[in-house]
Structures are given as structure tokens and as C-alpha cells.
């Protein structure tokens, strides 16, 4: 059994070099006679790992000193609720920009904790494009503006950071974090479930401007309060040590690859190769998203005849291409091109697509 080219949307491919290193170190980490999973998170060795992982992430994203970096749990979904708990008080309002499945979910999970203003939505257009900026109904009293820079299921991505004035911008970057450089100072809060572009599931990376930590005013258990996590270096309780370790290895790997500017170049090359193959197929394959809003990370596409889907999936897997089945909400295929998916994987995919089209006419 060898590893296949893995296009899974999440949990997704991890860099092979990271997995190999974890395998080498699994039984005896740092010569301590135990695996990293079997050590106290309060011990010197693990605390060193945690600090290094944060330092590497700060370096990669050039995170300013007035931002805290938290390594949390609960998936992005838990933070859909925890963000309004921490950023909004009783009766406060927040703006939501909804451009796909995850933004819709973020807004509905926030609703018990904050008055959600649906400031913009492209749902009426089946999320095929971004809502034009001049139609956004931002509320000047909003405590924050939430959006999803990359919609993992619908394959829609903002190619720039929206300007929302002085209201803190909150971004669910679960599927685009570390895919290229971002100006962190444009955001009040960035969060991401790890299982797309960072490491295994069960870990959430959250970057928050420190002044926003002071906002949490409602009664809540400490485990929900970001300020308590920050004051305890994300060790308020036992963290996901294995996830933190793998995330740290991924950060080191990204630095060895030349950092996020290099990743952006590679990711753009991968995306243009695949979109080129789709658009150049004479309608055999289709991606319906407005080209100005196409995701460079998650590329949904359909075949001209849906009756061929099962053949496409069976034959692609036999050709060494894993997990191309689209999300059930929109059907068809989806190829996710995270950092750990190399250009060679995309070359193999477009070669297969051309060959499939030839054989199935
Ligand atoms: C996968 C994903 C989520 C859900 O993450 P969980 O960790 O399963 O809660 C949320 N938002 C986006 C953008 C995603 O891609």
C-alpha cells in the first residue's frame, strides 16, 4: 500500500515529511523515552514545543505583538458560538457576511448569543458569487463583522480583505489559513480548525487582538473565556498535545518551504492548472463560480453528464486519486488543494480528467 494523491476537503492531506518525522519520533520523542502523547503538557519538554509552535506561527503570519495566539479545542463549530459569547454582551449586535455553508452555520450558531444582522448574503444566488460590496448593510453599532474568507464547500473565496472600518473583523479561516500571507492587523480575530491546512482535527488555532479579550462581560465558565485561555498559555486544561505537536511540525515544514509567500505562489499555480483544465474542457467539466470569486483551495466541478459521476470516482481512485467526491450539498466533484497537496498531484488529476473525457466521450 502506498500513499495516494489526496484531495480530501478535511480532515485533509498532511505533508508527507511531517508524517514521516512524527513516525520516526513516535515511540521516543526527544530521547525522553516516551511519545509526545504520553507526557505532561506542563513538563519542560512540552512547554518548549508549545512555545516553539507559537513562535513559528507568529513568524509565518507576521503576527503583531498585540495579538494573542491560542491553541484550543472544539472545532471551528464550537467557536461559532464562543466568539459571540466573548465579543458581544447581552443585547449586542453583530454583522454576518454569508457567502456559503459555513458562514450560514456561523450565523445560526451565534444567534443565541448576539443579535445577528445578515449584512450580506449570496444565498439567493446559490452562493455562486460574492455579494457586491455596495449592497452590504453593515450596522454601525455592530460589535464585530464575521465572514468566511474561503467557503470550503461552495468553493467561493474573497481575494482581498473587506474594509469594514473600525469594527473588528472576525474571519473563519479554517480552509485558507497559511495558504498565503495575510495582514493580521486587518483582523480582530482569526480562527481555524486545524484539519484542513494545519494538522489533525481536534485543534483550533485562534488569533485575537488582545484588547478584545477584555470584552467578555457575560457570566460564563472559564473554559469558554478566551481571556482565561490567553492568561494560561492555552493550558487552562489539558490541551490537544498531539495536535499541537503536529501543528508545530507543519509550521516548521512551511518555514522550510520558503514561508507563506512561496506557498501562495504554489497554491496559485495549482489552482490555475486545475481551473485551466476545467475551463478548457469544452464544457465536459464545469465550475459555475464567478471567476473573480473562485476558491484557490477548494475546487468543485461537475461532469457534463451526472451519470458519469460513479465511473469518474471509481476510475480516479484506481488511478491513485483519493477523495474527489463533492459535498452532498452541491454534488459532483471537489478537489481540495491544501498546502500538503503538491503540484504533481494536480498534474496527475488533470491528466486523469483529460484521459477520462477522451475515453467516455
Ligand atoms: C471545516 C470547516 C468548518 C467546520 O470545522 P469543524 O472543525 O468540523 O467544526 C468551519 N468552517 C470552515 C470554513 C470549514 O472549512
Coordinates of N, CA and C in Angstrom, one line a residue, residues 89-285:
X89 N -21.8 41.5 24.3 CA -22.5 41.4 25.6 C -24.0 41.2 25.3
X90 N -24.8 41.1 26.4 CA -26.2 41.0 26.3 C -26.8 42.1 25.4
X91 N -27.6 41.7 24.4 CA -28.3 42.7 23.6 C -27.4 43.3 22.5
X92 N -26.2 42.9 22.4 CA -25.3 43.5 21.3 C -25.6 42.9 20.0
X93 N -25.2 43.6 18.9 CA -25.4 43.1 17.6 C -24.1 42.8 16.9
X94 N -24.2 41.9 15.9 CA -23.0 41.6 15.1 C -23.5 41.4 13.6
X95 N -22.6 41.8 12.7 CA -22.8 41.6 11.3 C -22.3 40.3 10.8
X96 N -23.1 39.6 10.0 CA -22.6 38.4 9.3 C -22.7 38.6 7.8
X97 N -21.5 38.3 7.2 CA -21.5 38.2 5.7 C -21.5 36.8 5.3
X98 N -22.5 36.3 4.7 CA -22.7 34.9 4.4 C -22.5 34.6 2.9
X99 N -21.5 33.8 2.6 CA -21.2 33.5 1.2 C -21.1 32.0 1.0
X100 N -21.7 31.2 1.9 CA -21.7 29.8 1.7 C -22.1 29.1 3.0
X101 N -22.0 27.8 2.9 CA -22.5 26.9 4.0 C -22.0 27.3 5.4
X102 N -20.6 27.5 5.5 CA -20.1 27.7 6.8 C -20.4 29.0 7.4
X103 N -20.5 30.1 6.6 CA -20.9 31.4 7.1 C -22.4 31.3 7.6
X104 N -23.2 30.5 6.9 CA -24.6 30.4 7.3 C -24.7 29.7 8.6
X105 N -23.8 28.7 8.8 CA -23.8 28.0 10.1 C -23.3 28.9 11.2
X106 N -22.2 29.6 10.9 CA -21.7 30.5 11.9 C -22.7 31.5 12.4
X107 N -23.5 32.0 11.5 CA -24.6 33.0 11.9 C -25.6 32.3 12.7
X108 N -26.0 31.1 12.3 CA -27.1 30.5 13.1 C -26.7 30.0 14.5
X109 N -25.4 29.6 14.6 CA -24.9 29.2 15.9 C -24.6 30.4 16.8
X110 N -24.4 31.6 16.2 CA -24.2 32.8 17.0 C -25.5 33.3 17.6
X111 N -26.6 33.0 16.9 CA -27.9 33.7 17.2 C -28.3 33.6 18.7
X112 N -28.0 32.5 19.4 CA -28.4 32.6 20.8 C -27.6 33.6 21.7
X113 N -26.5 34.1 21.1 CA -25.6 34.9 22.0 C -25.5 36.4 21.5
X114 N -26.0 36.7 20.3 CA -25.9 38.0 19.8 C -27.0 38.2 18.8
X115 N -27.4 39.5 18.6 CA -28.4 39.8 17.6 C -27.7 39.8 16.2
X116 N -28.0 38.8 15.4 CA -27.3 38.6 14.1 C -27.9 39.5 13.1
X117 N -27.1 40.4 12.5 CA -27.6 41.1 11.3 C -27.0 40.5 10.1
X118 N -27.8 40.0 9.2 CA -27.4 39.4 8.0 C -27.0 40.5 7.1
X119 N -25.8 41.0 7.1 CA -25.4 42.2 6.4 C -25.3 42.0 4.9
X120 N -25.0 40.8 4.5 CA -24.9 40.5 3.1 C -25.0 39.0 3.0
X121 N -25.6 38.5 1.9 CA -25.7 37.1 1.7 C -25.8 36.8 0.2
X122 N -25.2 35.8 -0.3 CA -25.3 35.4 -1.7 C -26.1 34.1 -1.8
X123 N -26.9 33.8 -0.8 CA -27.7 32.6 -0.8 C -28.7 32.6 -1.9
X124 N -29.3 33.7 -2.2 CA -30.3 33.8 -3.2 C -29.7 33.5 -4.6
X125 N -28.4 33.7 -4.7 CA -27.7 33.3 -6.0 C -26.9 32.0 -5.9
X126 N -27.4 31.2 -5.0 CA -26.8 29.8 -4.8 C -25.3 29.9 -4.5
X127 N -24.9 31.0 -3.9 CA -23.5 31.2 -3.5 C -22.5 31.0 -4.7
X128 N -23.0 31.5 -5.8 CA -22.1 31.4 -7.0 C -21.2 32.6 -7.1
X129 N -21.5 33.6 -6.4 CA -20.6 34.8 -6.4 C -20.7 35.5 -5.1
X130 N -19.8 36.5 -4.9 CA -19.8 37.2 -3.6 C -20.8 38.4 -3.7
X131 N -21.5 38.7 -2.6 CA -22.4 39.8 -2.7 C -21.7 41.1 -2.9
X132 N -22.1 41.9 -3.9 CA -21.3 43.2 -4.2 C -21.2 44.1 -3.0
X133 N -20.1 44.7 -2.8 CA -19.8 45.5 -1.6 C -20.8 46.6 -1.4
X134 N -21.3 47.2 -2.5 CA -22.2 48.3 -2.3 C -23.6 47.9 -1.9
X135 N -23.8 46.5 -1.7 CA -25.1 46.1 -1.2 C -25.0 45.6 0.2
X136 N -23.9 45.7 0.8 CA -23.7 45.2 2.2 C -24.4 46.2 3.1
X137 N -25.2 45.7 4.1 CA -25.9 46.6 5.0 C -25.2 46.5 6.4
X138 N -24.0 47.0 6.5 CA -23.3 46.9 7.7 C -23.9 47.8 8.8
X139 N -24.0 47.3 10.0 CA -24.7 48.1 11.1 C -23.6 48.8 11.9
X140 N -23.6 50.1 11.9 CA -22.5 50.9 12.6 C -22.4 50.5 14.1
X141 N -23.5 50.0 14.6 CA -23.5 49.6 16.1 C -22.9 48.1 16.3
X142 N -22.6 47.5 15.2 CA -22.2 46.1 15.3 C -20.9 46.0 16.2
X143 N -20.8 44.9 17.0 CA -19.7 44.7 17.8 C -18.5 44.0 17.1
X144 N -18.9 43.3 16.0 CA -17.9 42.7 15.1 C -18.6 42.4 13.8
X145 N -17.8 42.2 12.7 CA -18.3 41.7 11.4 C -17.6 40.3 11.2
X146 N -18.5 39.3 11.0 CA -17.9 37.9 10.8 C -18.1 37.6 9.3
X147 N -17.0 37.0 8.7 CA -17.1 36.4 7.4 C -16.2 35.2 7.2
X148 N -16.4 34.5 6.1 CA -15.7 33.3 5.8 C -14.8 33.5 4.6
X149 N -13.6 33.8 4.7 CA -12.8 34.2 3.5 C -12.8 33.1 2.4
X150 N -12.8 31.8 2.8 CA -12.9 30.8 1.8 C -14.0 29.8 2.3
X151 N -15.0 29.7 1.4 CA -16.1 28.7 1.7 C -15.7 27.4 1.1
X152 N -15.4 26.4 2.0 CA -14.8 25.1 1.7 C -15.7 24.3 0.8
X153 N -17.0 24.4 1.0 CA -18.0 23.5 0.3 C -18.4 24.2 -1.0
X154 N -18.7 25.5 -1.0 CA -19.2 26.1 -2.2 C -18.0 26.6 -3.1
X155 N -16.8 26.6 -2.6 CA -15.7 26.9 -3.5 C -15.6 28.4 -3.9
X156 N -16.0 29.3 -2.9 CA -16.0 30.7 -3.1 C -15.0 31.4 -2.2
X157 N -14.2 32.3 -2.7 CA -13.2 32.9 -1.9 C -13.1 34.4 -2.1
X158 N -12.9 35.1 -1.0 CA -12.6 36.5 -1.1 C -11.1 36.6 -1.6
X159 N -10.8 37.4 -2.6 CA -9.4 37.6 -3.0 C -8.8 38.8 -2.4
X160 N -9.5 39.5 -1.5 CA -8.9 40.6 -0.7 C -9.7 40.6 0.6
X161 N -9.2 41.4 1.5 CA -9.8 41.6 2.8 C -10.8 42.7 2.8
X162 N -12.1 42.5 3.1 CA -13.0 43.6 3.0 C -12.7 44.6 4.1
X163 N -13.0 45.9 3.7 CA -12.8 47.0 4.6 C -14.1 47.2 5.3
X164 N -14.0 47.1 6.6 CA -15.3 47.3 7.5 C -15.0 48.4 8.5
X165 N -14.1 49.3 8.2 CA -13.9 50.4 9.1 C -13.3 50.0 10.4
X166 N -13.8 50.6 11.5 CA -13.2 50.3 12.8 C -13.8 49.1 13.5
X167 N -14.8 48.5 13.0 CA -15.5 47.4 13.6 C -14.6 46.2 13.5
X168 N -14.3 45.4 14.5 CA -13.3 44.3 14.4 C -13.9 43.3 13.4
X169 N -13.0 42.8 12.5 CA -13.3 41.9 11.5 C -12.9 40.5 12.1
X170 N -13.9 39.6 12.0 CA -13.7 38.2 12.5 C -13.7 37.2 11.3
X171 N -12.7 36.4 11.1 CA -12.6 35.5 10.0 C -12.5 34.1 10.3
X172 N -13.3 33.3 9.8 CA -13.2 31.8 9.9 C -12.3 31.4 8.7
X173 N -11.0 31.2 9.1 CA -10.0 30.8 8.1 C -9.7 29.3 8.1
X174 N -10.7 28.5 8.5 CA -10.4 27.1 8.6 C -9.8 26.5 7.4
X175 N -10.2 26.9 6.2 CA -9.7 26.3 5.0 C -8.7 27.1 4.2
X176 N -8.4 28.3 4.6 CA -7.4 29.1 3.9 C -6.3 29.6 4.7
X177 N -6.3 29.4 6.0 CA -5.2 29.8 6.8 C -3.9 29.2 6.3
X178 N -2.8 30.0 6.3 CA -1.5 29.6 5.9 C -1.4 29.3 4.4
X179 N -2.4 29.6 3.6 CA -2.3 29.3 2.2 C -1.6 30.4 1.5
X180 N -1.3 31.5 2.2 CA -0.6 32.7 1.7 C -0.5 33.7 2.8
X181 N 0.3 34.8 2.5 CA 0.4 35.8 3.6 C -0.9 36.5 3.8
X182 N -1.2 36.9 5.0 CA -2.3 37.9 5.3 C -1.8 38.9 6.2
X183 N -2.5 40.1 6.1 CA -2.1 41.2 7.0 C -3.0 41.0 8.3
X184 N -2.4 40.4 9.3 CA -3.2 40.1 10.5 C -3.8 41.3 11.2
X185 N -3.1 42.5 11.0 CA -3.6 43.7 11.7 C -4.9 44.2 11.1
X186 N -5.3 43.6 10.0 CA -6.7 44.0 9.5 C -7.8 43.3 10.2
X187 N -7.5 42.3 11.1 CA -8.5 41.5 11.7 C -8.5 41.7 13.2
X188 N -9.7 41.5 13.8 CA -9.8 41.5 15.2 C -9.6 40.1 15.8
X189 N -10.1 39.1 15.0 CA -10.0 37.7 15.4 C -9.9 36.8 14.1
X190 N -9.0 35.9 14.2 CA -8.9 34.9 13.1 C -9.0 33.5 13.8
X191 N -9.8 32.6 13.2 CA -9.8 31.2 13.8 C -9.8 30.2 12.7
X192 N -9.3 29.0 13.1 CA -9.3 28.0 12.1 C -9.2 26.6 12.8
X193 N -10.1 25.7 12.3 CA -10.0 24.3 12.7 C -8.7 23.8 12.0
X194 N -8.0 22.9 12.7 CA -6.7 22.6 12.2 C -6.7 21.6 11.0
X195 N -7.8 20.9 10.8 CA -7.7 19.7 10.0 C -7.7 19.9 8.5
X196 N -7.7 21.2 8.1 CA -7.5 21.5 6.6 C -6.1 21.8 6.3
X197 N -5.5 22.8 6.9 CA -4.2 23.2 6.5 C -3.2 23.3 7.6
X198 N -3.5 22.7 8.7 CA -2.5 22.8 9.9 C -2.1 21.4 10.4
X199 N -3.1 20.6 10.7 CA -2.7 19.3 11.4 C -3.9 18.4 11.5
X200 N -4.0 17.7 12.6 CA -5.2 16.8 12.7 C -6.4 17.5 13.3
X201 N -7.6 16.9 13.2 CA -8.8 17.5 13.8 C -8.6 17.6 15.3
X202 N -9.5 18.4 15.9 CA -9.4 18.4 17.4 C -8.6 19.6 17.9
X203 N -8.1 20.4 17.0 CA -7.3 21.5 17.5 C -7.8 22.7 16.7
X204 N -7.9 23.9 17.4 CA -8.3 25.1 16.8 C -7.2 26.2 17.1
X205 N -6.8 26.9 16.0 CA -5.9 28.0 16.2 C -6.7 29.2 16.2
X206 N -6.5 30.1 17.2 CA -7.3 31.3 17.3 C -6.3 32.5 17.6
X207 N -6.4 33.5 16.8 CA -5.5 34.7 16.9 C -6.4 35.9 17.2
X208 N -6.2 36.5 18.3 CA -7.1 37.6 18.7 C -6.4 38.8 19.2
X209 N -6.9 40.0 18.8 CA -6.3 41.2 19.2 C -6.5 41.3 20.7
X210 N -5.5 41.6 21.5 CA -5.5 41.5 22.9 C -6.6 42.4 23.6
X211 N -6.9 43.5 23.0 CA -7.9 44.4 23.7 C -9.3 43.7 23.6
X212 N -9.5 42.9 22.6 CA -10.8 42.2 22.5 C -11.0 41.1 23.6
X213 N -9.9 40.7 24.2 CA -10.0 39.7 25.3 C -10.8 40.3 26.5
X214 N -10.8 41.6 26.6 CA -11.4 42.3 27.7 C -12.9 42.4 27.6
X215 N -13.4 42.1 26.4 CA -14.8 42.3 26.1 C -15.8 41.4 26.8
X216 N -15.4 40.2 27.1 CA -16.3 39.2 27.6 C -16.9 39.6 28.9
X217 N -18.2 39.9 28.9 CA -18.8 40.5 30.1 C -19.9 39.6 30.7
X218 N -20.4 38.7 29.9 CA -21.5 37.9 30.5 C -20.9 36.8 31.4
X219 N -21.8 36.2 32.3 CA -21.3 35.1 33.1 C -21.0 33.9 32.2
X220 N -19.9 33.3 32.3 CA -19.6 32.0 31.6 C -18.5 31.3 32.3
X221 N -18.5 30.0 32.1 CA -17.4 29.1 32.7 C -16.1 29.6 32.1
X222 N -15.0 29.5 32.9 CA -13.7 29.9 32.4 C -13.3 29.2 31.2
X223 N -13.7 28.0 31.0 CA -13.3 27.2 29.8 C -13.8 27.8 28.5
X224 N -14.8 28.7 28.6 CA -15.3 29.4 27.4 C -14.7 30.7 27.2
X225 N -13.9 31.2 28.2 CA -13.5 32.6 28.1 C -12.1 32.7 27.5
X226 N -12.0 33.3 26.3 CA -10.6 33.4 25.7 C -9.6 34.1 26.6
X227 N -10.0 35.1 27.3 CA -9.0 35.8 28.2 C -8.4 34.8 29.2
X228 N -9.2 33.8 29.7 CA -8.6 32.9 30.6 C -7.6 31.9 29.9
X229 N -8.0 31.5 28.7 CA -7.0 30.7 27.9 C -5.7 31.5 27.6
X230 N -5.9 32.7 27.3 CA -4.7 33.5 27.0 C -3.8 33.7 28.2
X231 N -4.5 33.9 29.4 CA -3.7 34.1 30.6 C -3.0 32.8 31.0
X232 N -3.5 31.7 30.5 CA -2.9 30.4 30.9 C -2.2 29.7 29.8
X233 N -1.7 30.5 28.8 CA -0.9 30.0 27.7 C -1.6 28.8 27.0
X234 N -3.0 28.8 26.9 CA -3.8 27.8 26.3 C -3.7 26.4 27.1
X235 N -3.3 26.5 28.4 CA -3.2 25.3 29.2 C -4.1 25.4 30.4
X236 N -5.3 26.0 30.2 CA -6.3 26.1 31.2 C -6.7 24.7 31.7
X237 N -6.8 23.8 30.7 CA -7.0 22.4 31.0 C -6.0 21.6 30.0
X238 N -6.1 20.3 30.0 CA -5.2 19.6 29.1 C -5.5 19.9 27.7
X239 N -4.5 20.4 27.0 CA -4.7 20.7 25.6 C -4.6 19.5 24.7
X240 N -4.9 19.6 23.4 CA -4.7 18.5 22.5 C -3.2 18.5 22.1
X241 N -2.4 17.8 23.0 CA -0.9 17.8 22.8 C -0.5 17.2 21.5
X242 N -1.1 16.2 21.0 CA -0.7 15.5 19.8 C -1.0 16.5 18.6
X243 N -2.1 17.1 18.6 CA -2.5 18.1 17.6 C -1.5 19.3 17.6
X244 N -1.2 19.7 18.8 CA -0.3 20.9 18.9 C 1.1 20.5 18.3
X245 N 1.6 19.3 18.7 CA 2.8 18.8 18.2 C 2.9 18.8 16.6
X246 N 1.8 18.2 16.0 CA 1.8 18.1 14.6 C 1.7 19.4 13.9
X247 N 0.9 20.3 14.5 CA 0.8 21.7 14.0 C 2.2 22.3 14.0
X248 N 2.9 22.1 15.1 CA 4.3 22.7 15.2 C 5.2 22.1 14.1
X249 N 5.1 20.8 13.8 CA 5.9 20.3 12.7 C 5.5 20.9 11.4
X250 N 4.1 21.1 11.2 CA 3.7 21.7 9.9 C 4.2 23.1 9.8
X251 N 4.2 23.9 10.9 CA 4.8 25.3 10.8 C 6.2 25.2 10.4
X252 N 7.0 24.3 11.0 CA 8.4 24.2 10.7 C 8.6 23.8 9.2
X253 N 7.7 22.9 8.7 CA 7.8 22.5 7.3 C 7.5 23.7 6.4
X254 N 6.5 24.5 6.8 CA 6.1 25.7 6.0 C 7.3 26.6 5.9
X255 N 8.0 26.8 7.0 CA 9.2 27.7 7.0 C 10.2 27.2 6.1
X256 N 10.5 25.8 6.1 CA 11.5 25.2 5.2 C 11.1 25.4 3.7
X257 N 9.8 25.4 3.5 CA 9.3 25.6 2.1 C 9.4 27.0 1.6
X258 N 9.9 27.9 2.4 CA 10.0 29.3 2.0 C 9.0 30.2 2.5
X259 N 8.1 29.7 3.4 CA 7.1 30.6 4.1 C 5.9 30.7 3.2
X260 N 5.0 31.7 3.6 CA 3.7 31.8 3.0 C 3.7 32.4 1.7
X261 N 4.7 33.3 1.4 CA 4.7 33.8 0.0 C 5.0 32.7 -1.0
X262 N 5.9 31.8 -0.6 CA 6.2 30.7 -1.5 C 4.9 29.8 -1.6
X263 N 4.2 29.6 -0.5 CA 3.1 28.7 -0.6 C 2.0 29.4 -1.5
X264 N 1.8 30.7 -1.4 CA 0.8 31.3 -2.2 C 1.1 31.1 -3.7
X265 N 2.4 31.2 -4.1 CA 2.8 31.0 -5.5 C 2.4 29.6 -5.9
X266 N 2.8 28.7 -5.1 CA 2.5 27.3 -5.4 C 1.0 27.0 -5.5
X267 N 0.3 27.6 -4.5 CA -1.2 27.3 -4.5 C -1.9 28.0 -5.7
X268 N -1.4 29.2 -6.1 CA -2.0 29.8 -7.3 C -1.7 28.9 -8.6
X269 N -0.5 28.4 -8.6 CA -0.1 27.6 -9.8 C -1.0 26.3 -9.8
X270 N -1.2 25.7 -8.7 CA -2.0 24.5 -8.6 C -3.5 24.8 -9.1
X271 N -4.0 26.0 -8.5 CA -5.4 26.3 -8.9 C -5.5 26.7 -10.3
X272 N -4.5 27.4 -10.9 CA -4.7 27.8 -12.3 C -4.6 26.6 -13.2
X273 N -3.8 25.6 -12.8 CA -3.7 24.4 -13.6 C -5.0 23.7 -13.7
X274 N -5.7 23.6 -12.5 CA -7.0 22.8 -12.5 C -8.1 23.6 -13.1
X275 N -8.2 24.9 -12.8 CA -9.3 25.7 -13.5 C -9.0 25.7 -15.0
X276 N -7.8 25.8 -15.4 CA -7.5 25.8 -16.8 C -8.0 24.5 -17.5
X277 N -7.8 23.4 -16.8 CA -8.2 22.1 -17.3 C -9.8 22.1 -17.4
X278 N -10.4 22.6 -16.4 CA -11.9 22.6 -16.4 C -12.4 23.5 -17.5
X279 N -11.9 24.8 -17.5 CA -12.4 25.7 -18.5 C -12.1 25.3 -19.9
X280 N -10.9 24.6 -20.1 CA -10.5 24.2 -21.4 C -11.1 22.9 -21.9
X281 N -12.0 22.4 -21.1 CA -12.5 21.0 -21.5 C -13.7 21.1 -22.4
X282 N -14.0 22.3 -22.9 CA -15.1 22.4 -23.9 C -16.5 22.1 -23.2
X283 N -16.6 22.3 -21.9 CA -17.9 22.0 -21.3 C -18.0 20.6 -20.7
X284 N -17.0 19.8 -20.9 CA -17.0 18.4 -20.4 C -17.1 18.5 -18.8
X285 N -16.2 19.4 -18.3 CA -16.2 19.7 -16.9 C -16.6 21.2 -16.7

